[in-house]
mmCIF file of C-alpha atoms and ligand atoms in Angstrom:
data_model
loop_
_atom_site.group_PDB
_atom_site.id
_atom_site.type_symbol
_atom_site.label_atom_id
_atom_site.label_comp_id
_atom_site.label_asym_id
_atom_site.label_seq_id
_atom_site.Cartn_x
_atom_site.Cartn_y
_atom_site.Cartn_z
ATOM 1 C CA MET A 1 89.852 130.982 76.793
ATOM 2 C CA THR A 2 89.827 132.434 80.313
ATOM 3 C CA LYS A 3 88.185 135.833 80.386
ATOM 4 C CA TYR A 4 89.763 137.900 83.151
ATOM 5 C CA PRO A 5 87.652 140.616 84.811
ATOM 6 C CA ILE A 6 88.593 144.159 83.904
ATOM 7 C CA GLY A 7 87.274 147.524 85.038
ATOM 8 C CA VAL A 8 87.014 150.560 82.788
ATOM 9 C CA PHE A 9 86.985 154.084 84.232
ATOM 10 C CA ILE A 10 85.513 156.891 82.126
ATOM 11 C CA SER A 11 84.528 160.540 82.424
ATOM 12 C CA GLY A 12 82.863 161.317 79.101
ATOM 13 C CA ARG A 13 82.132 160.137 75.574
ATOM 14 C CA GLY A 14 83.343 156.558 75.989
ATOM 15 C CA SER A 15 84.562 155.748 72.488
ATOM 16 C CA ASN A 16 87.571 153.858 73.863
ATOM 17 C CA LEU A 17 85.223 152.042 76.211
ATOM 18 C CA LYS A 18 83.212 151.024 73.137
ATOM 19 C CA SER A 19 86.332 149.645 71.445
ATOM 20 C CA ILE A 20 87.090 147.589 74.555
ATOM 21 C CA ILE A 21 83.497 146.325 74.739
ATOM 22 C CA ASN A 22 83.776 145.229 71.093
ATOM 23 C CA ALA A 23 87.094 143.477 71.696
ATOM 24 C CA CYS A 24 85.707 141.674 74.749
ATOM 25 C CA SER A 25 82.850 140.306 72.677
ATOM 26 C CA GLU A 26 85.353 138.214 70.722
ATOM 27 C CA LEU A 27 85.713 134.698 72.083
ATOM 28 C CA SER A 28 89.488 134.769 71.769
ATOM 29 C CA PHE A 29 89.888 138.014 73.761
ATOM 30 C CA PRO A 30 91.189 137.250 77.265
ATOM 31 C CA GLY A 31 89.097 139.840 79.113
ATOM 32 C CA LYS A 32 85.557 140.860 79.957
ATOM 33 C CA ILE A 33 84.423 144.159 81.406
ATOM 34 C CA SER A 34 82.995 143.434 84.828
ATOM 35 C CA ILE A 35 82.472 147.009 85.930
ATOM 36 C CA ILE A 36 82.405 150.467 84.402
ATOM 37 C CA PHE A 37 83.072 153.375 86.722
ATOM 38 C CA SER A 38 82.295 156.983 85.870
ATOM 39 C CA ASP A 39 83.141 160.031 87.946
ATOM 40 C CA ASN A 40 80.565 161.921 85.921
ATOM 41 C CA PRO A 41 76.930 160.871 86.259
ATOM 42 C CA ASP A 42 76.186 162.498 82.872
ATOM 43 C CA ALA A 43 78.976 160.734 80.987
ATOM 44 C CA LYS A 44 77.689 159.621 77.613
ATOM 45 C CA GLY A 45 79.785 156.473 77.921
ATOM 46 C CA ILE A 46 77.734 155.212 80.833
ATOM 47 C CA GLU A 47 74.863 154.494 78.411
ATOM 48 C CA LEU A 48 77.082 151.809 76.875
ATOM 49 C CA ALA A 49 77.026 149.999 80.182
ATOM 50 C CA TYR A 50 73.253 149.776 80.132
ATOM 51 C CA GLU A 51 73.103 148.866 76.437
ATOM 52 C CA ASN A 52 75.599 146.050 76.969
ATOM 53 C CA ASN A 53 74.370 144.813 80.348
ATOM 54 C CA ILE A 54 77.547 145.693 82.164
ATOM 55 C CA ASP A 55 77.502 146.750 85.821
ATOM 56 C CA ALA A 56 78.113 150.466 86.184
ATOM 57 C CA ILE A 57 78.846 152.783 89.080
ATOM 58 C CA SER A 58 78.794 156.533 88.935
ATOM 59 C CA LEU A 59 79.978 158.750 91.775
ATOM 60 C CA ASP A 60 80.417 162.516 91.959
ATOM 61 C CA VAL A 61 83.449 163.672 93.932
ATOM 62 C CA ASN A 62 81.427 166.700 95.072
ATOM 63 C CA ASP A 63 79.209 164.385 97.111
ATOM 64 C CA PHE A 64 82.207 163.420 99.281
ATOM 65 C CA LYS A 65 84.130 165.182 102.013
ATOM 66 C CA ASP A 66 87.329 164.932 99.973
ATOM 67 C CA LYS A 67 89.064 162.970 97.225
ATOM 68 C CA ASN A 68 90.236 160.405 99.740
ATOM 69 C CA ASP A 69 86.669 159.534 100.774
ATOM 70 C CA PHE A 70 85.633 159.459 97.111
ATOM 71 C CA GLU A 71 88.381 156.982 96.239
ATOM 72 C CA GLU A 72 87.664 154.873 99.322
ATOM 73 C CA GLU A 73 84.088 154.486 98.127
ATOM 74 C CA ILE A 74 85.232 153.505 94.623
ATOM 75 C CA LEU A 75 87.601 150.915 96.104
ATOM 76 C CA LYS A 76 84.848 149.506 98.287
ATOM 77 C CA LEU A 77 82.426 149.231 95.368
ATOM 78 C CA ILE A 78 84.848 147.648 92.885
ATOM 79 C CA GLU A 79 86.489 145.286 95.378
ATOM 80 C CA PRO A 80 84.004 142.419 94.787
ATOM 81 C CA TYR A 81 84.906 142.341 91.087
ATOM 82 C CA ASN A 82 88.444 141.126 91.753
ATOM 83 C CA LEU A 83 89.805 143.086 88.810
ATOM 84 C CA LYS A 84 92.865 141.851 86.985
ATOM 85 C CA LEU A 85 93.214 145.171 85.158
ATOM 86 C CA VAL A 86 91.814 148.687 85.558
ATOM 87 C CA CYS A 87 91.719 150.619 82.273
ATOM 88 C CA LEU A 88 91.374 154.391 82.345
ATOM 89 C CA ALA A 89 89.614 155.413 79.136
ATOM 90 C CA GLY A 90 89.179 159.161 79.114
ATOM 91 C CA TYR A 91 89.072 159.185 82.929
ATOM 92 C CA MET A 92 90.015 162.763 83.733
ATOM 93 C CA LYS A 93 91.038 162.486 87.383
ATOM 94 C CA ILE A 94 94.461 161.709 88.759
ATOM 95 C CA LEU A 95 94.382 158.666 91.017
ATOM 96 C CA SER A 96 96.156 158.919 94.362
ATOM 97 C CA LYS A 97 99.167 156.783 95.228
ATOM 98 C CA ARG A 98 97.039 155.035 97.844
ATOM 99 C CA PHE A 99 94.519 153.990 95.220
ATOM 100 C CA ILE A 100 97.202 152.912 92.723
ATOM 101 C CA ASP A 101 98.998 150.853 95.368
ATOM 102 C CA LYS A 102 95.855 148.734 95.750
ATOM 103 C CA PHE A 103 96.328 147.574 92.137
ATOM 104 C CA PRO A 104 100.082 147.257 91.680
ATOM 105 C CA GLY A 105 100.989 147.064 87.976
ATOM 106 C CA LYS A 106 97.324 146.721 87.089
ATOM 107 C CA ILE A 107 96.190 150.240 86.148
ATOM 108 C CA ILE A 108 96.719 151.517 82.608
ATOM 109 C CA ASN A 109 95.690 154.637 80.713
ATOM 110 C CA ILE A 110 95.419 155.772 77.112
ATOM 111 C CA HIS A 111 96.600 159.205 76.086
ATOM 112 C CA PRO A 112 96.392 160.961 72.702
ATOM 113 C CA SER A 113 100.058 161.824 72.196
ATOM 114 C CA LEU A 114 103.432 160.174 71.911
ATOM 115 C CA LEU A 115 104.287 160.385 75.611
ATOM 116 C CA PRO A 116 106.338 161.793 77.230
ATOM 117 C CA LYS A 117 105.425 164.558 74.773
ATOM 118 C CA TYR A 118 102.262 166.558 75.471
ATOM 119 C CA LYS A 119 100.925 165.374 78.790
ATOM 120 C CA GLY A 120 97.572 166.876 79.775
ATOM 121 C CA LEU A 121 95.047 168.541 77.485
ATOM 122 C CA ASP A 122 95.045 169.937 73.917
ATOM 123 C CA THR A 123 97.625 167.448 72.697
ATOM 124 C CA HIS A 124 96.644 167.756 69.023
ATOM 125 C CA ARG A 125 96.638 171.548 69.033
ATOM 126 C CA ARG A 126 100.094 171.581 70.593
ATOM 127 C CA ALA A 127 101.459 169.036 68.102
ATOM 128 C CA ILE A 128 100.179 171.113 65.166
ATOM 129 C CA GLU A 129 101.356 174.435 66.620
ATOM 130 C CA ASN A 130 104.812 172.956 67.080
ATOM 131 C CA LYS A 131 104.777 171.789 63.446
ATOM 132 C CA ASP A 132 105.447 168.193 64.447
ATOM 133 C CA SER A 133 105.439 165.724 61.593
ATOM 134 C CA VAL A 134 104.146 162.853 63.726
ATOM 135 C CA SER A 135 101.823 162.459 66.661
ATOM 136 C CA GLY A 136 100.098 159.374 67.992
ATOM 137 C CA CYS A 137 98.789 157.690 71.089
ATOM 138 C CA THR A 138 100.181 155.826 74.051
ATOM 139 C CA VAL A 139 98.981 153.183 76.483
ATOM 140 C CA HIS A 140 100.963 153.389 79.697
ATOM 141 C CA TYR A 141 100.952 152.174 83.285
ATOM 142 C CA VAL A 142 99.487 154.717 85.669
ATOM 143 C CA ASN A 143 101.323 156.381 88.502
ATOM 144 C CA GLU A 144 100.284 159.326 90.669
ATOM 145 C CA ASN A 145 101.521 161.884 88.129
ATOM 146 C CA LEU A 146 99.531 163.132 85.152
ATOM 147 C CA ASP A 147 99.919 160.971 82.005
ATOM 148 C CA ASP A 148 103.095 159.442 83.387
ATOM 149 C CA GLY A 149 104.347 155.882 83.919
ATOM 150 C CA GLU A 150 105.982 153.111 81.923
ATOM 151 C CA ILE A 151 104.859 152.846 78.309
ATOM 152 C CA VAL A 152 103.087 149.641 77.238
ATOM 153 C CA VAL A 153 102.263 150.387 73.572
ATOM 154 C CA GLN A 154 102.627 153.421 71.361
ATOM 155 C CA LYS A 155 101.384 154.092 67.837
ATOM 156 C CA GLU A 156 102.591 156.878 65.561
ATOM 157 C CA VAL A 157 100.267 158.860 63.297
ATOM 158 C CA LYS A 158 101.610 161.039 60.496
ATOM 159 C CA ILE A 159 100.605 164.705 60.620
ATOM 160 C CA ASP A 160 99.832 166.042 57.141
ATOM 161 C CA SER A 161 100.325 169.702 56.243
ATOM 162 C CA ASN A 162 96.556 170.187 55.917
ATOM 163 C CA ASP A 163 95.680 168.482 59.212
ATOM 164 C CA THR A 164 93.724 170.523 61.723
ATOM 165 C CA GLU A 165 93.292 169.827 65.413
ATOM 166 C CA LEU A 166 90.046 168.028 64.545
ATOM 167 C CA THR A 167 91.312 165.879 61.685
ATOM 168 C CA LEU A 168 94.365 164.895 63.702
ATOM 169 C CA ALA A 169 92.202 164.053 66.719
ATOM 170 C CA ASP A 170 90.106 161.850 64.484
ATOM 171 C CA LYS A 171 93.102 160.010 63.024
ATOM 172 C CA VAL A 172 94.670 159.471 66.442
ATOM 173 C CA LEU A 173 91.386 158.319 67.985
ATOM 174 C CA LYS A 174 91.067 155.607 65.322
ATOM 175 C CA GLU A 175 94.458 154.290 66.388
ATOM 176 C CA GLU A 176 93.519 154.548 70.073
ATOM 177 C CA HIS A 177 90.626 152.222 69.367
ATOM 178 C CA LEU A 178 93.064 149.656 67.975
ATOM 179 C CA ILE A 179 95.964 149.881 70.415
ATOM 180 C CA TYR A 180 93.963 149.927 73.643
ATOM 181 C CA PRO A 181 92.409 146.479 73.140
ATOM 182 C CA GLU A 182 95.800 145.232 71.876
ATOM 183 C CA ALA A 183 97.537 146.469 75.018
ATOM 184 C CA ILE A 184 94.869 144.951 77.257
ATOM 185 C CA LYS A 185 95.243 141.610 75.505
ATOM 186 C CA LEU A 186 99.009 141.749 75.872
ATOM 187 C CA LEU A 187 98.830 142.469 79.611
ATOM 188 C CA LEU A 188 96.102 139.949 80.400
ATOM 189 C CA LYS A 189 98.093 137.219 78.713
ATOM 190 C CA LYS A 190 101.234 137.986 80.744
HETATM 191 C C1 GAR B 201 90.750 159.907 74.422
HETATM 192 O O1 GAR B 201 91.300 160.578 73.324
HETATM 193 C C2 GAR B 201 91.835 159.580 75.433
HETATM 194 O O2 GAR B 201 93.061 159.271 74.848
HETATM 195 C C3 GAR B 201 91.920 160.870 76.209
HETATM 196 O O3 GAR B 201 90.584 161.263 76.369
HETATM 197 C C4 GAR B 201 89.835 160.827 75.229
HETATM 198 C C5 GAR B 201 88.616 160.098 75.729
HETATM 199 O O4 GAR B 201 87.757 159.794 74.665
HETATM 200 N N1 GAR B 201 92.591 160.691 77.466
HETATM 201 C C6 GAR B 201 93.404 161.592 77.995
HETATM 202 O O5 GAR B 201 93.600 162.675 77.502
HETATM 203 C C7 GAR B 201 94.072 161.159 79.283
HETATM 204 N N2 GAR B 201 95.021 162.121 79.696
HETATM 205 P P1 GAR B 201 86.675 158.666 74.834
HETATM 206 O O6 GAR B 201 85.834 159.018 76.077
HETATM 207 O O7 GAR B 201 85.861 158.758 73.564
HETATM 208 O O8 GAR B 201 87.365 157.355 74.979
#
């Protein structure tokens, strides 16, 4: 089985990154993580790179003149990896159109809501406040707008009357960990 090189971009905890690392360890999974990029040098997820012997790069936007220079540096550093897919996994910056155009149809993101509902933050709180009966998570192609772009995979999660923001977050996150590797597999096999 060919293992195509993928990049994973994170900003924090890295639990989705962990689910992708686990999936990649299976022989039948068509991808391997070649590079992990973090825009936050203190991201907990970056430790997973070291534990799993995966190349990692961490850059702080505040060390650059502007976002353009920051992205140029990322592009320069990831270029040698020849990535077939870039997976945003809790990466909390919006990529510019210039960056996205360098990877046409190859950048995806996971978001903890049934998009197009609840873009941005506090998705679970908003779903509960609105008394929704279902929430869920979405893997979608990335464009230059926040949590926007064509949907690849979506999974619904039932909201129970006693769910809190935390219990719902937990239930949705479990599904995120399943659908993200599934979506990656689907796209790599295309
Ligand atoms: C995940 O719930 C992911 O869906 C969300 O950030 C969390 C990252 O957790 N992403 C977004 O909200 C994107 N708009 P993780 O670092 O444990 O994977």
